[in-house]
mmCIF file of C-alpha atoms and ligand atoms in Angstrom:
data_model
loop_
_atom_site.group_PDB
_atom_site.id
_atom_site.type_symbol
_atom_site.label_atom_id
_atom_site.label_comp_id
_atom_site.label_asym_id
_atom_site.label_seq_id
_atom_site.Cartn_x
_atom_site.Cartn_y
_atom_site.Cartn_z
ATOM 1 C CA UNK A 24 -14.048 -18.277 30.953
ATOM 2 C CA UNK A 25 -12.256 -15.904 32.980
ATOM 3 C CA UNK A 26 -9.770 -17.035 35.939
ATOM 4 C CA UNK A 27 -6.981 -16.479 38.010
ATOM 5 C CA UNK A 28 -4.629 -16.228 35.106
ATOM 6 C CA UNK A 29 -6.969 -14.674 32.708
ATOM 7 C CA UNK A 30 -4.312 -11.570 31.110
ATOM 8 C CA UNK A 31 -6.635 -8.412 30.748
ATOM 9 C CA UNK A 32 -6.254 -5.820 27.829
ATOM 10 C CA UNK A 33 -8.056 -2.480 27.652
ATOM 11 C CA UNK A 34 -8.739 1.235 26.150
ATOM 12 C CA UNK A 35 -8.511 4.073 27.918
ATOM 13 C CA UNK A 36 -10.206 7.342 26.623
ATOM 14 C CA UNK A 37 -12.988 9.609 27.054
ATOM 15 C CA UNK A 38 -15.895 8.872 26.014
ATOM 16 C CA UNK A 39 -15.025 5.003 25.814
ATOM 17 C CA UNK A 40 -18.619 3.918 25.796
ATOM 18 C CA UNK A 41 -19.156 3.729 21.930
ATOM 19 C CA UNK A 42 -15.424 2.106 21.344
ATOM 20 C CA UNK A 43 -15.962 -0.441 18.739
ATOM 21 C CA UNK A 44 -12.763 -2.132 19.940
ATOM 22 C CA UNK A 45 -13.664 -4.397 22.843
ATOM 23 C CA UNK A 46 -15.962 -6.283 19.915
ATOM 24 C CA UNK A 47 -12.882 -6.593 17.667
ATOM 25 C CA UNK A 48 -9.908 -7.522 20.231
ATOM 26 C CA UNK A 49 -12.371 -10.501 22.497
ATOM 27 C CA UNK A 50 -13.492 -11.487 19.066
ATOM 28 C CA UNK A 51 -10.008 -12.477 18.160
ATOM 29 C CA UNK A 52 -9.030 -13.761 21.165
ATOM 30 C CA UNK A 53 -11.679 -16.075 21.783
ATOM 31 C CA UNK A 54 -11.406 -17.589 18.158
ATOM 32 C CA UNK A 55 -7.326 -18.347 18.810
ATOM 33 C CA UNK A 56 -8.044 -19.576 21.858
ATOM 34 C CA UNK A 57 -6.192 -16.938 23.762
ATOM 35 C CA UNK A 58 -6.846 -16.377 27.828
ATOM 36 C CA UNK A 59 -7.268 -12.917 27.211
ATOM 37 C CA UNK A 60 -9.977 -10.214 27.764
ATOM 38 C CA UNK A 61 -10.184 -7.069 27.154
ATOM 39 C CA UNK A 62 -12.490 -4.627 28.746
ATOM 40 C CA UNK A 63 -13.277 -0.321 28.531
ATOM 41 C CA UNK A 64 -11.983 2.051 31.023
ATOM 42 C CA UNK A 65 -12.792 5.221 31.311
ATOM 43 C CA UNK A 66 -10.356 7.919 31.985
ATOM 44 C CA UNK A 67 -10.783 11.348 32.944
ATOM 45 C CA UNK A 68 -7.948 13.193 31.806
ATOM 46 C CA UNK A 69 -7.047 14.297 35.562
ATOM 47 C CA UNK A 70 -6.727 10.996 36.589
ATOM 48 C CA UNK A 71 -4.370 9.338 33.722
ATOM 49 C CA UNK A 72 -0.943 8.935 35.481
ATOM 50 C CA UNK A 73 -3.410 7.091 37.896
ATOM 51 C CA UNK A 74 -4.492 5.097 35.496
ATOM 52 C CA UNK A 75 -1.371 4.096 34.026
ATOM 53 C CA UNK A 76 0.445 3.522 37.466
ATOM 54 C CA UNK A 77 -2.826 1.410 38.203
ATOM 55 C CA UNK A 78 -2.271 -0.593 35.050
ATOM 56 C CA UNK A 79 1.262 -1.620 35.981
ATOM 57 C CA UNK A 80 0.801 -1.901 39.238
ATOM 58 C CA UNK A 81 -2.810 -4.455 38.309
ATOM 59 C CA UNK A 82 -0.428 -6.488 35.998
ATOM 60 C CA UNK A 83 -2.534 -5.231 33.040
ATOM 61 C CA UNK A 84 -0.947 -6.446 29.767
ATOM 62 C CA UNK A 85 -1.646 -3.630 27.128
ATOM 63 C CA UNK A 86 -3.743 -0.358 26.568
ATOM 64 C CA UNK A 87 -4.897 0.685 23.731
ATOM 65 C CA UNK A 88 -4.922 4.731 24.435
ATOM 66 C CA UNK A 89 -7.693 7.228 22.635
ATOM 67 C CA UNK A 90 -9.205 10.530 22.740
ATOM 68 C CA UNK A 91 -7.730 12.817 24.625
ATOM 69 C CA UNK A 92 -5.297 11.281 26.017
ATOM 70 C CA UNK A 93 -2.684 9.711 23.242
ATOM 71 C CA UNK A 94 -0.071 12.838 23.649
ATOM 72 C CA UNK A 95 -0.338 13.341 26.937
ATOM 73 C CA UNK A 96 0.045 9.324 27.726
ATOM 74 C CA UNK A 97 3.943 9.420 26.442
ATOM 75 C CA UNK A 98 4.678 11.248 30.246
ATOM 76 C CA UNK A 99 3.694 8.119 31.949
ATOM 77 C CA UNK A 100 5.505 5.687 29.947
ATOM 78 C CA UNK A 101 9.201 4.046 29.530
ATOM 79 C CA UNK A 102 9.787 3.598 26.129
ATOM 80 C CA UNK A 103 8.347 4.979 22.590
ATOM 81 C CA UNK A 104 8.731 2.930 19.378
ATOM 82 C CA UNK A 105 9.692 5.170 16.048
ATOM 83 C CA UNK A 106 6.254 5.661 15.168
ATOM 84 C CA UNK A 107 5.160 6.746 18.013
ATOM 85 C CA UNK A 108 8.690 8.696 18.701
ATOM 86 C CA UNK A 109 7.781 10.695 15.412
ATOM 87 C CA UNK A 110 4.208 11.147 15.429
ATOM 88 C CA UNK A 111 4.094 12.288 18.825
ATOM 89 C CA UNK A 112 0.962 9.790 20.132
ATOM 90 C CA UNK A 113 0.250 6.971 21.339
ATOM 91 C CA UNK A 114 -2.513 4.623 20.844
ATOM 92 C CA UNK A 115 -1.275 1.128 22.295
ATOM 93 C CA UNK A 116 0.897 0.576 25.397
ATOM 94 C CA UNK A 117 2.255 -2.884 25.335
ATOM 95 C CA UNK A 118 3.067 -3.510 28.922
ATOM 96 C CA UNK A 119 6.155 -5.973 29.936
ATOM 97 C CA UNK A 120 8.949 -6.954 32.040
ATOM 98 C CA UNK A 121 10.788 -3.849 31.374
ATOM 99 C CA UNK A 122 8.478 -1.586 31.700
ATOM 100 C CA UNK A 123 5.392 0.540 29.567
ATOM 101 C CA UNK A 124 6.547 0.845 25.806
ATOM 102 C CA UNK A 125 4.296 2.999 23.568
ATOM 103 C CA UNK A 126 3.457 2.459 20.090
ATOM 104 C CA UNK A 127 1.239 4.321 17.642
ATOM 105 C CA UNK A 128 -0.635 1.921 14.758
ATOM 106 C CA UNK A 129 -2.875 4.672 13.588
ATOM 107 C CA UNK A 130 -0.664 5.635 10.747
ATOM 108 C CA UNK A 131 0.518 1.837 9.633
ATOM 109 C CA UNK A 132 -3.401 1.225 9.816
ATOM 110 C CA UNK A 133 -4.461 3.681 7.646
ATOM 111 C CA UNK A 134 -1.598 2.020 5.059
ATOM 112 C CA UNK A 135 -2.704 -1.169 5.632
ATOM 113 C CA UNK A 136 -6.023 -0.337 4.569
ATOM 114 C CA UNK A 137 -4.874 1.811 1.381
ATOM 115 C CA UNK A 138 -2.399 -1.099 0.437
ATOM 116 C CA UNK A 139 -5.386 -3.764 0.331
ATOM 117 C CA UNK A 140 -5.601 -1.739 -3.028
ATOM 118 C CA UNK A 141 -2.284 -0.356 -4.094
ATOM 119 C CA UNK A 142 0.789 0.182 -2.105
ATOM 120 C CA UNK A 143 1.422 4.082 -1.356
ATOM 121 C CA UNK A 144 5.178 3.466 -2.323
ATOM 122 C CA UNK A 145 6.184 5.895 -5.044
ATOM 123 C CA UNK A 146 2.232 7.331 -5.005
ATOM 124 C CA UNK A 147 1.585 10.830 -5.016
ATOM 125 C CA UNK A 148 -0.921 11.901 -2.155
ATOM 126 C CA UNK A 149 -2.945 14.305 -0.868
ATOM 127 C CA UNK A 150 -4.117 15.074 2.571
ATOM 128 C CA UNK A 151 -6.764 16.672 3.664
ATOM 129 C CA UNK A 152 -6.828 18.026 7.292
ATOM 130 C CA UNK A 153 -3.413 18.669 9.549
ATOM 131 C CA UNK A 154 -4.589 17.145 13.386
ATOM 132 C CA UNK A 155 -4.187 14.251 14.626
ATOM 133 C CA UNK A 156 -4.863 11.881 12.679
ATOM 134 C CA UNK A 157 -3.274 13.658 9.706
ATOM 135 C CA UNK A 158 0.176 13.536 11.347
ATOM 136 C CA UNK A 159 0.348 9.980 12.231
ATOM 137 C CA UNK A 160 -1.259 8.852 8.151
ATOM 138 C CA UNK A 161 1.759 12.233 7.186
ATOM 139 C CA UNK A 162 4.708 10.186 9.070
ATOM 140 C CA UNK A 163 3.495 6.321 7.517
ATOM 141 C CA UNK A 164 3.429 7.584 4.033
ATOM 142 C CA UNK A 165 6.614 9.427 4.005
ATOM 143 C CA UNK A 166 8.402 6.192 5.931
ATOM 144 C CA UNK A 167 6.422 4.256 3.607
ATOM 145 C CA UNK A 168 8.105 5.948 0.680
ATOM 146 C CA UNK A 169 5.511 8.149 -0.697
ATOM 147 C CA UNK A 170 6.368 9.763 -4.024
ATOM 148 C CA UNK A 171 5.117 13.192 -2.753
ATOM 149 C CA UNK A 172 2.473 14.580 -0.426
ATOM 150 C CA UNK A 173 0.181 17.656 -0.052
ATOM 151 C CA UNK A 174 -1.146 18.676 3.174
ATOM 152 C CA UNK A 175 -4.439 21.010 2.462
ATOM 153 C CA UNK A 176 -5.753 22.522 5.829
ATOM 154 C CA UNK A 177 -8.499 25.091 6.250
ATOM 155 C CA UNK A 178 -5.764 26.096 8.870
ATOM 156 C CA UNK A 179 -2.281 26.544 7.102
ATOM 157 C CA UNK A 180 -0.143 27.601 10.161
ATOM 158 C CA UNK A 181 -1.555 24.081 11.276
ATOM 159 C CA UNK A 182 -0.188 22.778 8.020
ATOM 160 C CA UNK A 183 2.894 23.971 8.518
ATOM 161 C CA UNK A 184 3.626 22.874 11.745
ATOM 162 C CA UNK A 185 3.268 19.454 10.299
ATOM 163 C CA UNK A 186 5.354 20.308 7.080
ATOM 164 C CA UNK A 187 8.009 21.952 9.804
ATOM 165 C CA UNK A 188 8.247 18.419 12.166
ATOM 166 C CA UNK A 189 7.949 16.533 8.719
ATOM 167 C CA UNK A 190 10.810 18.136 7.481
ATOM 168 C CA UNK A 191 12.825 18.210 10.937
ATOM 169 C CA UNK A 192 12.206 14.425 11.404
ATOM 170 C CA UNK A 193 12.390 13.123 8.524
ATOM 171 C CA UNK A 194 14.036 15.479 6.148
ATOM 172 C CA UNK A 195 11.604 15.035 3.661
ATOM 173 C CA UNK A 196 10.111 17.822 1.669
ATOM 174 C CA UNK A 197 6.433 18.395 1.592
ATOM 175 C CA UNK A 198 3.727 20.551 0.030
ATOM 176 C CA UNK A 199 1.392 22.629 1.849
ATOM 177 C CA UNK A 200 -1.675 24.636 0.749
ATOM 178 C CA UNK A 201 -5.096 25.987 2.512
ATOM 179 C CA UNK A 202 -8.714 25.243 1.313
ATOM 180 C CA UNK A 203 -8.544 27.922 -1.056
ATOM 181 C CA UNK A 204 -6.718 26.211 -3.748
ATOM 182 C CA UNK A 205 -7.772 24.786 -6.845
ATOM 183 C CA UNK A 206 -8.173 21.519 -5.547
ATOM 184 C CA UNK A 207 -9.242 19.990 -8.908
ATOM 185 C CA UNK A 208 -6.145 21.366 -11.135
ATOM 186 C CA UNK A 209 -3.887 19.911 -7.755
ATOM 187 C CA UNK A 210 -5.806 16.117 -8.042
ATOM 188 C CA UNK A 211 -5.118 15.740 -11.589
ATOM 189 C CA UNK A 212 -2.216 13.865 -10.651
ATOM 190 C CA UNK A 213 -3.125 12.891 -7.671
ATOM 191 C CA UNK A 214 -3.233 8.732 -6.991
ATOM 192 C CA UNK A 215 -4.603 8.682 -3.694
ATOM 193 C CA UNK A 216 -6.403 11.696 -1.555
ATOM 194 C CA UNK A 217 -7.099 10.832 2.235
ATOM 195 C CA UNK A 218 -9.463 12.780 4.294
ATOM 196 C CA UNK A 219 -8.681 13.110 7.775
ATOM 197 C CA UNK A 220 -11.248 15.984 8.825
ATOM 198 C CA UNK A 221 -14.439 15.537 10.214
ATOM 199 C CA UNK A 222 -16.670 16.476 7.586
ATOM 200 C CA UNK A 223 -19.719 14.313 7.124
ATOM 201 C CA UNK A 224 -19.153 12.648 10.455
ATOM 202 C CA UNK A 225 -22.524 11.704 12.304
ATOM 203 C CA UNK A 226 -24.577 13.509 12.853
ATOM 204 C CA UNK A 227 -23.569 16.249 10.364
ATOM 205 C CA UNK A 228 -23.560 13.388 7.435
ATOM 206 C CA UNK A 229 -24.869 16.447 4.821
ATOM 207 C CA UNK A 230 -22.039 18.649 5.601
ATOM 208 C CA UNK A 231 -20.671 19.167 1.939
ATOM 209 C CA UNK A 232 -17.182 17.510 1.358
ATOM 210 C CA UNK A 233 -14.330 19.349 0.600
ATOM 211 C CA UNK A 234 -13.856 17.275 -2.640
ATOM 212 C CA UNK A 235 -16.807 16.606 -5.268
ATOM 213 C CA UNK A 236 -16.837 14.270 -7.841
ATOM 214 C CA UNK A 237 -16.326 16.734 -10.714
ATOM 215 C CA UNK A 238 -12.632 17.348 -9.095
ATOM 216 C CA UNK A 239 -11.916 13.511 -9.114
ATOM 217 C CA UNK A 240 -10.592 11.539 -12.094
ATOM 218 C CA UNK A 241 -11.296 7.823 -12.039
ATOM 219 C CA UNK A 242 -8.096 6.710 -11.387
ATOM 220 C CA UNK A 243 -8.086 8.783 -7.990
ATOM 221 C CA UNK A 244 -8.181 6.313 -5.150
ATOM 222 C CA UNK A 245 -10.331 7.682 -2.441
ATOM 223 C CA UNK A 246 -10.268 7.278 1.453
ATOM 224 C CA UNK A 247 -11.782 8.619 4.081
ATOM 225 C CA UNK A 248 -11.168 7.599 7.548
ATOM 226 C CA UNK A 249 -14.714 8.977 8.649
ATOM 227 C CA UNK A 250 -16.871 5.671 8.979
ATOM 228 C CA UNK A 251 -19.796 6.926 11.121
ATOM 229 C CA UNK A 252 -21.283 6.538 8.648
ATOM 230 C CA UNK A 253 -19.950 4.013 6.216
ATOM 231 C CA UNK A 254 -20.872 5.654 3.381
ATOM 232 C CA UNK A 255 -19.835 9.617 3.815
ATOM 233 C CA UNK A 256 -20.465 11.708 1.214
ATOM 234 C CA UNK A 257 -16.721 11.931 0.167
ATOM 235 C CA UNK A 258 -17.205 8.467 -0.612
ATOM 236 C CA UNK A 259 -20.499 9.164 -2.705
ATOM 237 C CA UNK A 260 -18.802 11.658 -4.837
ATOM 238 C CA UNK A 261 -16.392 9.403 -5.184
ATOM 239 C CA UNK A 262 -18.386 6.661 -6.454
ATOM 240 C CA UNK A 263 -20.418 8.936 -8.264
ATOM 241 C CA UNK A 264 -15.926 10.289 -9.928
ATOM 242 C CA UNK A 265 -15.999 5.903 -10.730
ATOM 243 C CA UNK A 266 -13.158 6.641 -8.356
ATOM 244 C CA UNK A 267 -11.821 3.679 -5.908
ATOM 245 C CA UNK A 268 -13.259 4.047 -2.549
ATOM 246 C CA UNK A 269 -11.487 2.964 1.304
ATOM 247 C CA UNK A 270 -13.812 3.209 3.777
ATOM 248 C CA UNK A 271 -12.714 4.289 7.458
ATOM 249 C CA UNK A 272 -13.517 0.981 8.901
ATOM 250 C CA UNK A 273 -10.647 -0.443 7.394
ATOM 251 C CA UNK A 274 -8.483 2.145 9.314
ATOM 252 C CA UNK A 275 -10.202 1.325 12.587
ATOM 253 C CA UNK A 276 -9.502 -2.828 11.860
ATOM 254 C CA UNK A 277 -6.236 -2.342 10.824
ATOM 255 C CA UNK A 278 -4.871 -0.366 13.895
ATOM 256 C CA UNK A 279 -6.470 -3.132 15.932
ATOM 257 C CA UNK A 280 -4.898 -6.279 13.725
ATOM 258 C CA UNK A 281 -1.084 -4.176 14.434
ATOM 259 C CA UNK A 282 -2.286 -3.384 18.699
ATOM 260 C CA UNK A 283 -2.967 -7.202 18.873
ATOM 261 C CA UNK A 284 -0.399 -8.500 16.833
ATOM 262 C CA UNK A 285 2.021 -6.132 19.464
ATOM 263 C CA UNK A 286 1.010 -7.726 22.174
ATOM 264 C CA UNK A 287 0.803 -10.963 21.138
ATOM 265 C CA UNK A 288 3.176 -11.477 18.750
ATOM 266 C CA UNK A 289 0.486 -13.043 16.399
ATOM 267 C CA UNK A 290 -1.839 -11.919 13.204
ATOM 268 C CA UNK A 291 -4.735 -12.604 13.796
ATOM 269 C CA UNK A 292 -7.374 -13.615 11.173
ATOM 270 C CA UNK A 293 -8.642 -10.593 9.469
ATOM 271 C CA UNK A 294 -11.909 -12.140 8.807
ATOM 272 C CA UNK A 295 -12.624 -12.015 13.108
ATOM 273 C CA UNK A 296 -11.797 -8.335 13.196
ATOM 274 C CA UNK A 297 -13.637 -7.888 10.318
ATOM 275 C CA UNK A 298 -16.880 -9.468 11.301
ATOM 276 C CA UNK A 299 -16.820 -8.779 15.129
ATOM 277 C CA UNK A 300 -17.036 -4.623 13.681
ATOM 278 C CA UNK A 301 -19.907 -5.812 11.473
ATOM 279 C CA UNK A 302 -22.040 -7.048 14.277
ATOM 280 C CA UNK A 303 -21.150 -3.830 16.480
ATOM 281 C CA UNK A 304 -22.152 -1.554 13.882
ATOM 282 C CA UNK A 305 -25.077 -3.886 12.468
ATOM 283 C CA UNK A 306 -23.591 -4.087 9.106
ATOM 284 C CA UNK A 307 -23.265 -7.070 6.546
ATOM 285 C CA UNK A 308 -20.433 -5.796 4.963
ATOM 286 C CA UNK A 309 -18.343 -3.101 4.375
HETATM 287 P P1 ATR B 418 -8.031 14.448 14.717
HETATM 288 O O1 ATR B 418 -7.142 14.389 15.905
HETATM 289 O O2 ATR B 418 -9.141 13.430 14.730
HETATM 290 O O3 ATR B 418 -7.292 14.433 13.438
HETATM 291 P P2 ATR B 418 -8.292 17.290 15.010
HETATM 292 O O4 ATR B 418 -6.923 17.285 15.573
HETATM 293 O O5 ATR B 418 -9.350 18.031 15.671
HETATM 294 O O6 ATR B 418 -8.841 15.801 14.850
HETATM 295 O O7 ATR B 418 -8.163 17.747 13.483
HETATM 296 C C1 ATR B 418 -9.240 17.959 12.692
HETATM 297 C C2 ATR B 418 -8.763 18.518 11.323
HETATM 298 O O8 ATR B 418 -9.898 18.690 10.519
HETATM 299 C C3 ATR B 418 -8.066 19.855 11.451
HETATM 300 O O9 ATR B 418 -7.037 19.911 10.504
HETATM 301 C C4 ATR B 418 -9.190 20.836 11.096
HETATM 302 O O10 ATR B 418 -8.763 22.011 10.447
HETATM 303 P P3 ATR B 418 -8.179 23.284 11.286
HETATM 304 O O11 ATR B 418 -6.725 22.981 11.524
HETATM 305 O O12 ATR B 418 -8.389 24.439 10.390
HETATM 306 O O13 ATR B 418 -8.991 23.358 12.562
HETATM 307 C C5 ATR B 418 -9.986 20.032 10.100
HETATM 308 N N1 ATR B 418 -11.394 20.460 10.083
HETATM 309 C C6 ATR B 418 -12.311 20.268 11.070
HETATM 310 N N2 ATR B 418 -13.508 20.765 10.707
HETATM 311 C C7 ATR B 418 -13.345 21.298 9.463
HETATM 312 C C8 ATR B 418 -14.213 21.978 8.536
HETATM 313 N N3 ATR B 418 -15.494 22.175 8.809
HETATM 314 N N4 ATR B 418 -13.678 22.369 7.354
HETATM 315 C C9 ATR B 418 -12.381 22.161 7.070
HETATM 316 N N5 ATR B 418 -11.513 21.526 7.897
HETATM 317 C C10 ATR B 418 -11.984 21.100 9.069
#
């Protein structure tokens, strides 16, 4: 039941309407037992110093922050934690006495999920795509102690702008290539390969993958944070390779376990998060 001291949690973005995160985060709360609720807003990109001043000024507890506004967020707030310091973005706002501190659990998510099945410590890795989403899965691994790591990007002066901030911030080497590389003599050794670009995202679930299973070895462990839908067709080659496959979902849930567990101060049961995303998305498992 909501009341007077009810403490309300959020996501700002636009388009907010499809945001699977609401299910996940009142989910959790309601099976600890927590006073909490946490509720949509959207944001027009215009109005987001608005929104944030709003937010403090409401008493609203904690934001989680997405498309577009997770760089341009940092101007509004107080404090940045490392991650979010490095990457750049923001995608949770943890509102408190002294003031708006911004976090970014994208990247820790994404290792989360890949270290269900094998930690990425000493790992070598591969990349694919240089936005985003890339950066903040390029800063986790390398803090995370990744072995080595090759960015491929259709783009390469996108790559190595990444490579370039990589190297500034954390004075670790990387390897950079375009599309145009023998991908399948550079997986060989490959452990894990992560795709970060929007190929075979709905609605354009045929668009080829970069990566076919005749390029994979079975060893390869394959993620792709796509999961719209679950099963893209990097994951089919994949499966098709015998290759280990991380869906996207497990991204998604894992950024949302490290938001809540930010703001307050608990882990909460995977097994919520895990089945509140399966009843948005109409799923029995994943
Ligand atoms: P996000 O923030 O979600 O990571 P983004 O910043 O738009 O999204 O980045 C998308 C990445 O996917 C980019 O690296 C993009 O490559 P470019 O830098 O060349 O634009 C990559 N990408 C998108 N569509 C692609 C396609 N059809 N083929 C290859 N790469 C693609």
């Amino acid at each position: 039941m909501i009341t007077g001291k009810t403490n309300v949690f959020g996501i700002i973005g636009d388009p907010v309407e499809h945001s699977l995160s609401p299910g996940m985060h009142n989910a959790a709360f309601n099976s600890i037992g927590l006073d909490h609720i946490y509720v949509p807003f959207k944001v027009k990109t215009e109005e987001l110093e608005d929104a944030i001043n709003g937010a403090r000024a409401m008493g609203i507890r904690g934001l989680n922050v997405t498309i577009p506004h997770k760089t341009e967020v940092i101007k509004y707030l107080d404090y940045l934690d490392i991650a979010a310091g490095l990457i750049g973005a923001v995608n949770t706002i943890e509102f408190g006495e002294n003031g708006a501190i911004g976090h970014n659990t994208d990247g820790v998510g994404a290792i989360r999920a890949i270290e269900d099945f094998t930690p990425v410590k000493e790992k070598k890795i591969m990349v694919l795509g240089a936005g985003g989403a890339a950066r903040a899965i390029a800063f986790q691994l390398l803090l995370s102690e990744a072995e080595s790591l090759v960015i491929s990007n259709r783009t390469i002066e996108k790559a190595q702008e990444l490579k370039d901030d990589l190297i500034e911030k954390l004075d670790q080497e990387v390897i950079i290539t375009d599309l145009g590389i023998d991908l399948e003599k550079e997986l060989e050794d490959t452990d894990i390969l992560i795709n970060t670009t929007p190929i075979g995202m709905y609605p354009h679930i045929t668009h080829k993958p970069l990566v076919t299973a005749d390029m994979m070895h079975k060893d390869l462990i394959v993620n792709d944070i796509v999961y719209n839908p679950l099963r893209t067709g990097l994951i089919m080659e994949a499966e098709k390779a015998g290759a280990k496959t991380i869906s996207g979902i497990k991204m998604l849930m894992y950024q949302g376990i490290e938001s809540f567990r930010i703001w307050t101060g608990i882990e909460p049961p995977i097994d919520v998060f895990q089945s509140a995303l399966l009843k948005e998305m109409n799923l029995e498992k994943f």
